[in-house]
Amino acid sequence: MIPLSAPGPINVGPPTAEMLEKMRRIRFCVIGTFVAAVGRFCTGDIPINEVLSGCVGIFLLSDDPNVGPCYACLANSPLGQCSHGLTCVMAYAFLSGINAIFLTLKLFVGGPFVLVSFVCQGAGAYQGLKLHNLVNANMADGPMAPLQRNFPGPGPPETPGPQPPSFQAFQGTGMRLGG
């Protein structure tokens, strides 16, 4: 059986001021990525990776009032089943980083929009990783902290019980047929 619904979102709490600053920078990277995607499309290139990275960025910035209408449009599509908010930060950072690596291959022959996309996605990957570190640090100090720290471990070691005899091949009487 295939489960149709994903587990509930991870509650990371409200974003701190430092997280909001990183998200503001990521917003500019997402907008720049979409501008580069439109430019690459107009010059005859197919910017699938930019559009995908931009959509993940929109889901990441779902609580941003400037990006809210774009998120509302995507949330009413079949993509609305995807996660949103700070739970998307690692997916955005990974996707933008991989796109930036692949864009280095066509950086000098692709035109100015490839350069814009490279800069925006590289900066977005960097800011996304910084935001991911902040989210992890916030979760370690949040309501789940007692479960993550001071774990007593497995307890005292147990004394071993009686061991069964070890297996030795070709020992014993075996079974005789017919008699």
PDB file of C-alpha atoms in Angstrom:
ATOM      1  CA  MET A   1       0.000   0.000   0.000  1.00  0.00           C
ATOM      2  CA  ILE A   2       1.305   3.459  -0.865  1.00  0.00           C
ATOM      3  CA  PRO A   3       0.639   6.187   1.715  1.00  0.00           C
ATOM      4  CA  LEU A   4      -1.067   9.158   0.132  1.00  0.00           C
ATOM      5  CA  SER A   5      -0.407  11.757   2.766  1.00  0.00           C
ATOM      6  CA  ALA A   6       2.928  12.897   4.077  1.00  0.00           C
ATOM      7  CA  PRO A   7       3.604  13.225   7.782  1.00  0.00           C
ATOM      8  CA  GLY A   8       2.803  16.559   9.365  1.00  0.00           C
ATOM      9  CA  PRO A   9       5.215  19.435   8.956  1.00  0.00           C
ATOM     10  CA  ILE A  10       8.055  19.862  11.375  1.00  0.00           C
ATOM     11  CA  ASN A  11       7.259  22.634  13.818  1.00  0.00           C
ATOM     12  CA  VAL A  12      10.307  24.891  13.923  1.00  0.00           C
ATOM     13  CA  GLY A  13       8.547  27.743  15.672  1.00  0.00           C
ATOM     14  CA  PRO A  14       8.333  31.335  14.516  1.00  0.00           C
ATOM     15  CA  PRO A  15      11.351  32.601  12.575  1.00  0.00           C
ATOM     16  CA  THR A  16      13.819  34.750  14.470  1.00  0.00           C
ATOM     17  CA  ALA A  17      14.995  38.157  13.246  1.00  0.00           C
ATOM     18  CA  GLU A  18      18.167  36.558  11.930  1.00  0.00           C
ATOM     19  CA  MET A  19      16.130  33.990   9.986  1.00  0.00           C
ATOM     20  CA  LEU A  20      13.922  36.718   8.542  1.00  0.00           C
ATOM     21  CA  GLU A  21      17.020  38.542   7.267  1.00  0.00           C
ATOM     22  CA  LYS A  22      18.236  35.379   5.506  1.00  0.00           C
ATOM     23  CA  MET A  23      14.757  34.847   4.070  1.00  0.00           C
ATOM     24  CA  ARG A  24      14.727  38.429   2.752  1.00  0.00           C
ATOM     25  CA  ARG A  25      17.986  37.739   0.918  1.00  0.00           C
ATOM     26  CA  ILE A  26      16.616  34.462  -0.409  1.00  0.00           C
ATOM     27  CA  ARG A  27      13.552  36.351  -1.687  1.00  0.00           C
ATOM     28  CA  PHE A  28      15.810  38.516  -3.863  1.00  0.00           C
ATOM     29  CA  CYS A  29      17.594  35.387  -5.098  1.00  0.00           C
ATOM     30  CA  VAL A  30      14.279  33.739  -6.020  1.00  0.00           C
ATOM     31  CA  ILE A  31      13.086  36.850  -7.863  1.00  0.00           C
ATOM     32  CA  GLY A  32      16.425  37.055  -9.685  1.00  0.00           C
ATOM     33  CA  THR A  33      16.157  33.388 -10.627  1.00  0.00           C
ATOM     34  CA  PHE A  34      12.721  33.969 -12.165  1.00  0.00           C
ATOM     35  CA  VAL A  35      13.999  37.037 -14.056  1.00  0.00           C
ATOM     36  CA  ALA A  36      16.878  34.939 -15.397  1.00  0.00           C
ATOM     37  CA  ALA A  37      14.441  32.154 -16.340  1.00  0.00           C
ATOM     38  CA  VAL A  38      12.288  34.573 -18.337  1.00  0.00           C
ATOM     39  CA  GLY A  39      15.400  35.991 -20.018  1.00  0.00           C
ATOM     40  CA  ARG A  40      16.715  32.544 -20.879  1.00  0.00           C
ATOM     41  CA  PHE A  41      13.316  31.543 -22.248  1.00  0.00           C
ATOM     42  CA  CYS A  42      13.188  34.663 -24.431  1.00  0.00           C
ATOM     43  CA  THR A  43      16.640  33.882 -25.842  1.00  0.00           C
ATOM     44  CA  GLY A  44      15.580  30.372 -26.865  1.00  0.00           C
ATOM     45  CA  ASP A  45      16.910  28.398 -23.917  1.00  0.00           C
ATOM     46  CA  ILE A  46      14.732  26.105 -21.796  1.00  0.00           C
ATOM     47  CA  PRO A  47      15.113  27.093 -18.114  1.00  0.00           C
ATOM     48  CA  ILE A  48      13.495  24.081 -16.436  1.00  0.00           C
ATOM     49  CA  ASN A  49      15.960  24.033 -13.527  1.00  0.00           C
ATOM     50  CA  GLU A  50      15.469  27.733 -12.814  1.00  0.00           C
ATOM     51  CA  VAL A  51      11.687  27.376 -12.759  1.00  0.00           C
ATOM     52  CA  LEU A  52      11.896  24.367 -10.443  1.00  0.00           C
ATOM     53  CA  SER A  53      14.313  26.124  -8.093  1.00  0.00           C
ATOM     54  CA  GLY A  54      12.129  29.232  -8.131  1.00  0.00           C
ATOM     55  CA  CYS A  55       9.013  27.211  -7.270  1.00  0.00           C
ATOM     56  CA  VAL A  56      10.769  25.579  -4.319  1.00  0.00           C
ATOM     57  CA  GLY A  57      11.857  29.075  -3.271  1.00  0.00           C
ATOM     58  CA  ILE A  58       8.244  30.259  -3.449  1.00  0.00           C
ATOM     59  CA  PHE A  59       7.192  27.393  -1.163  1.00  0.00           C
ATOM     60  CA  LEU A  60      10.047  28.280   1.194  1.00  0.00           C
ATOM     61  CA  LEU A  61       8.874  31.902   1.331  1.00  0.00           C
ATOM     62  CA  SER A  62       5.182  31.053   1.726  1.00  0.00           C
ATOM     63  CA  ASP A  63       4.835  33.287   4.811  1.00  0.00           C
ATOM     64  CA  ASP A  64       6.453  36.304   3.127  1.00  0.00           C
ATOM     65  CA  PRO A  65       3.784  38.937   2.328  1.00  0.00           C
ATOM     66  CA  ASN A  66       5.546  39.894  -0.925  1.00  0.00           C
ATOM     67  CA  VAL A  67       5.566  36.322  -2.211  1.00  0.00           C
ATOM     68  CA  GLY A  68       2.187  35.335  -0.727  1.00  0.00           C
ATOM     69  CA  PRO A  69       0.155  35.788  -3.947  1.00  0.00           C
ATOM     70  CA  CYS A  70       2.579  33.580  -5.891  1.00  0.00           C
ATOM     71  CA  TYR A  71       2.403  30.956  -3.160  1.00  0.00           C
ATOM     72  CA  ALA A  72      -1.420  31.128  -3.142  1.00  0.00           C
ATOM     73  CA  CYS A  73      -1.422  30.453  -6.888  1.00  0.00           C
ATOM     74  CA  LEU A  74       0.899  27.452  -6.510  1.00  0.00           C
ATOM     75  CA  ALA A  75      -0.969  26.169  -3.445  1.00  0.00           C
ATOM     76  CA  ASN A  76      -4.193  25.959  -5.489  1.00  0.00           C
ATOM     77  CA  SER A  77      -2.453  23.794  -8.092  1.00  0.00           C
ATOM     78  CA  PRO A  78      -1.510  20.121  -7.728  1.00  0.00           C
ATOM     79  CA  LEU A  79       1.757  21.357  -6.192  1.00  0.00           C
ATOM     80  CA  GLY A  80      -0.264  22.424  -3.153  1.00  0.00           C
ATOM     81  CA  GLN A  81       0.388  18.977  -1.640  1.00  0.00           C
ATOM     82  CA  CYS A  82       4.053  19.899  -1.160  1.00  0.00           C
ATOM     83  CA  SER A  83       5.484  21.147   2.087  1.00  0.00           C
ATOM     84  CA  HIS A  84       5.933  24.861   2.695  1.00  0.00           C
ATOM     85  CA  GLY A  85       7.733  27.245   4.987  1.00  0.00           C
ATOM     86  CA  LEU A  86      11.045  26.586   6.662  1.00  0.00           C
ATOM     87  CA  THR A  87      10.778  22.847   6.043  1.00  0.00           C
ATOM     88  CA  CYS A  88      11.724  23.532   2.395  1.00  0.00           C
ATOM     89  CA  VAL A  89      14.996  25.280   3.193  1.00  0.00           C
ATOM     90  CA  MET A  90      17.291  22.300   2.602  1.00  0.00           C
ATOM     91  CA  ALA A  91      15.551  21.348  -0.640  1.00  0.00           C
ATOM     92  CA  TYR A  92      15.947  24.916  -1.903  1.00  0.00           C
ATOM     93  CA  ALA A  93      19.609  25.125  -0.872  1.00  0.00           C
ATOM     94  CA  PHE A  94      20.430  21.761  -2.437  1.00  0.00           C
ATOM     95  CA  LEU A  95      18.579  22.434  -5.684  1.00  0.00           C
ATOM     96  CA  SER A  96      20.038  25.918  -6.086  1.00  0.00           C
ATOM     97  CA  GLY A  97      23.527  24.640  -5.331  1.00  0.00           C
ATOM     98  CA  ILE A  98      23.304  21.836  -7.888  1.00  0.00           C
ATOM     99  CA  ASN A  99      21.920  24.267 -10.480  1.00  0.00           C
ATOM    100  CA  ALA A 100      24.781  26.688  -9.806  1.00  0.00           C
ATOM    101  CA  ILE A 101      27.304  23.883 -10.290  1.00  0.00           C
ATOM    102  CA  PHE A 102      25.739  22.886 -13.603  1.00  0.00           C
ATOM    103  CA  LEU A 103      25.522  26.509 -14.728  1.00  0.00           C
ATOM    104  CA  THR A 104      29.300  26.834 -14.416  1.00  0.00           C
ATOM    105  CA  LEU A 105      29.537  24.579 -17.479  1.00  0.00           C
ATOM    106  CA  LYS A 106      27.717  27.103 -19.676  1.00  0.00           C
ATOM    107  CA  LEU A 107      28.719  30.259 -17.827  1.00  0.00           C
ATOM    108  CA  PHE A 108      30.910  31.740 -20.570  1.00  0.00           C
ATOM    109  CA  VAL A 109      28.848  30.666 -23.585  1.00  0.00           C
ATOM    110  CA  GLY A 110      25.299  31.012 -22.261  1.00  0.00           C
ATOM    111  CA  GLY A 111      24.838  34.765 -22.259  1.00  0.00           C
ATOM    112  CA  PRO A 112      24.033  37.272 -19.538  1.00  0.00           C
ATOM    113  CA  PHE A 113      20.937  35.509 -18.225  1.00  0.00           C
ATOM    114  CA  VAL A 114      22.955  32.391 -17.431  1.00  0.00           C
ATOM    115  CA  LEU A 115      25.297  34.603 -15.415  1.00  0.00           C
ATOM    116  CA  VAL A 116      22.348  36.176 -13.563  1.00  0.00           C
ATOM    117  CA  SER A 117      20.928  32.728 -12.841  1.00  0.00           C
ATOM    118  CA  PHE A 118      24.325  31.469 -11.657  1.00  0.00           C
ATOM    119  CA  VAL A 119      24.796  34.390  -9.264  1.00  0.00           C
ATOM    120  CA  CYS A 120      21.233  34.240  -7.899  1.00  0.00           C
ATOM    121  CA  GLN A 121      21.203  30.488  -7.389  1.00  0.00           C
ATOM    122  CA  GLY A 122      24.709  30.382  -5.938  1.00  0.00           C
ATOM    123  CA  ALA A 123      23.828  33.142  -3.474  1.00  0.00           C
ATOM    124  CA  GLY A 124      20.490  31.443  -2.755  1.00  0.00           C
ATOM    125  CA  ALA A 125      22.236  28.150  -1.995  1.00  0.00           C
ATOM    126  CA  TYR A 126      24.662  29.886   0.365  1.00  0.00           C
ATOM    127  CA  GLN A 127      21.900  31.809   2.157  1.00  0.00           C
ATOM    128  CA  GLY A 128      19.767  28.658   2.274  1.00  0.00           C
ATOM    129  CA  LEU A 129      22.539  26.727   4.009  1.00  0.00           C
ATOM    130  CA  LYS A 130      22.993  29.553   6.501  1.00  0.00           C
ATOM    131  CA  LEU A 131      19.229  29.570   7.131  1.00  0.00           C
ATOM    132  CA  HIS A 132      19.248  25.785   7.539  1.00  0.00           C
ATOM    133  CA  ASN A 133      21.936  26.088  10.210  1.00  0.00           C
ATOM    134  CA  LEU A 134      19.851  28.715  12.016  1.00  0.00           C
ATOM    135  CA  VAL A 135      16.748  26.515  11.858  1.00  0.00           C
ATOM    136  CA  ASN A 136      18.680  23.566  13.289  1.00  0.00           C
ATOM    137  CA  ALA A 137      20.082  25.723  16.079  1.00  0.00           C
ATOM    138  CA  ASN A 138      16.588  27.055  16.840  1.00  0.00           C
ATOM    139  CA  MET A 139      15.148  23.541  16.960  1.00  0.00           C
ATOM    140  CA  ALA A 140      17.886  22.480  19.388  1.00  0.00           C
ATOM    141  CA  ASP A 141      16.788  25.268  21.746  1.00  0.00           C
ATOM    142  CA  GLY A 142      13.060  24.869  21.110  1.00  0.00           C
ATOM    143  CA  PRO A 143      10.348  22.710  22.662  1.00  0.00           C
ATOM    144  CA  MET A 144      12.000  19.462  21.497  1.00  0.00           C
ATOM    145  CA  ALA A 145      15.271  20.278  23.275  1.00  0.00           C
ATOM    146  CA  PRO A 146      14.712  17.924  26.236  1.00  0.00           C
ATOM    147  CA  LEU A 147      14.471  15.041  23.792  1.00  0.00           C
ATOM    148  CA  GLN A 148      17.648  16.037  21.960  1.00  0.00           C
ATOM    149  CA  ARG A 149      20.014  16.750  24.859  1.00  0.00           C
ATOM    150  CA  ASN A 150      21.113  14.906  27.982  1.00  0.00           C
ATOM    151  CA  PHE A 151      20.005  11.567  26.643  1.00  0.00           C
ATOM    152  CA  PRO A 152      21.145   9.068  29.263  1.00  0.00           C
ATOM    153  CA  GLY A 153      22.081   6.431  26.715  1.00  0.00           C
ATOM    154  CA  PRO A 154      21.189   2.760  26.565  1.00  0.00           C
ATOM    155  CA  GLY A 155      21.780   2.074  30.255  1.00  0.00           C
ATOM    156  CA  PRO A 156      24.197  -0.220  32.049  1.00  0.00           C
ATOM    157  CA  PRO A 157      25.568  -3.160  30.087  1.00  0.00           C
ATOM    158  CA  GLU A 158      23.809  -6.442  30.660  1.00  0.00           C
ATOM    159  CA  THR A 159      25.605  -9.566  31.767  1.00  0.00           C
ATOM    160  CA  PRO A 160      25.606 -12.155  29.020  1.00  0.00           C
ATOM    161  CA  GLY A 161      23.369 -15.151  29.541  1.00  0.00           C
ATOM    162  CA  PRO A 162      24.233 -18.757  28.774  1.00  0.00           C
ATOM    163  CA  GLN A 163      25.484 -19.122  25.223  1.00  0.00           C
ATOM    164  CA  PRO A 164      24.062 -21.827  22.953  1.00  0.00           C
ATOM    165  CA  PRO A 165      26.604 -24.316  21.663  1.00  0.00           C
ATOM    166  CA  SER A 166      28.362 -23.095  18.560  1.00  0.00           C
ATOM    167  CA  PHE A 167      27.613 -24.734  15.233  1.00  0.00           C
ATOM    168  CA  GLN A 168      30.181 -27.187  13.911  1.00  0.00           C
ATOM    169  CA  ALA A 169      29.751 -28.593  10.432  1.00  0.00           C
ATOM    170  CA  PHE A 170      29.668 -32.375   9.886  1.00  0.00           C
ATOM    171  CA  GLN A 171      29.227 -33.215  13.576  1.00  0.00           C
ATOM    172  CA  GLY A 172      26.487 -35.465  14.866  1.00  0.00           C
ATOM    173  CA  THR A 173      24.763 -38.594  13.689  1.00  0.00           C
ATOM    174  CA  GLY A 174      22.618 -37.250  10.886  1.00  0.00           C
ATOM    175  CA  MET A 175      19.468 -38.938   9.617  1.00  0.00           C
ATOM    176  CA  ARG A 176      19.304 -42.381   8.092  1.00  0.00           C
ATOM    177  CA  LEU A 177      16.745 -43.235   5.457  1.00  0.00           C
ATOM    178  CA  GLY A 178      14.688 -46.381   5.698  1.00  0.00           C
ATOM    179  CA  GLY A 179      15.671 -47.710   8.895  1.00  0.00           C
TER     180      GLY A 179
END
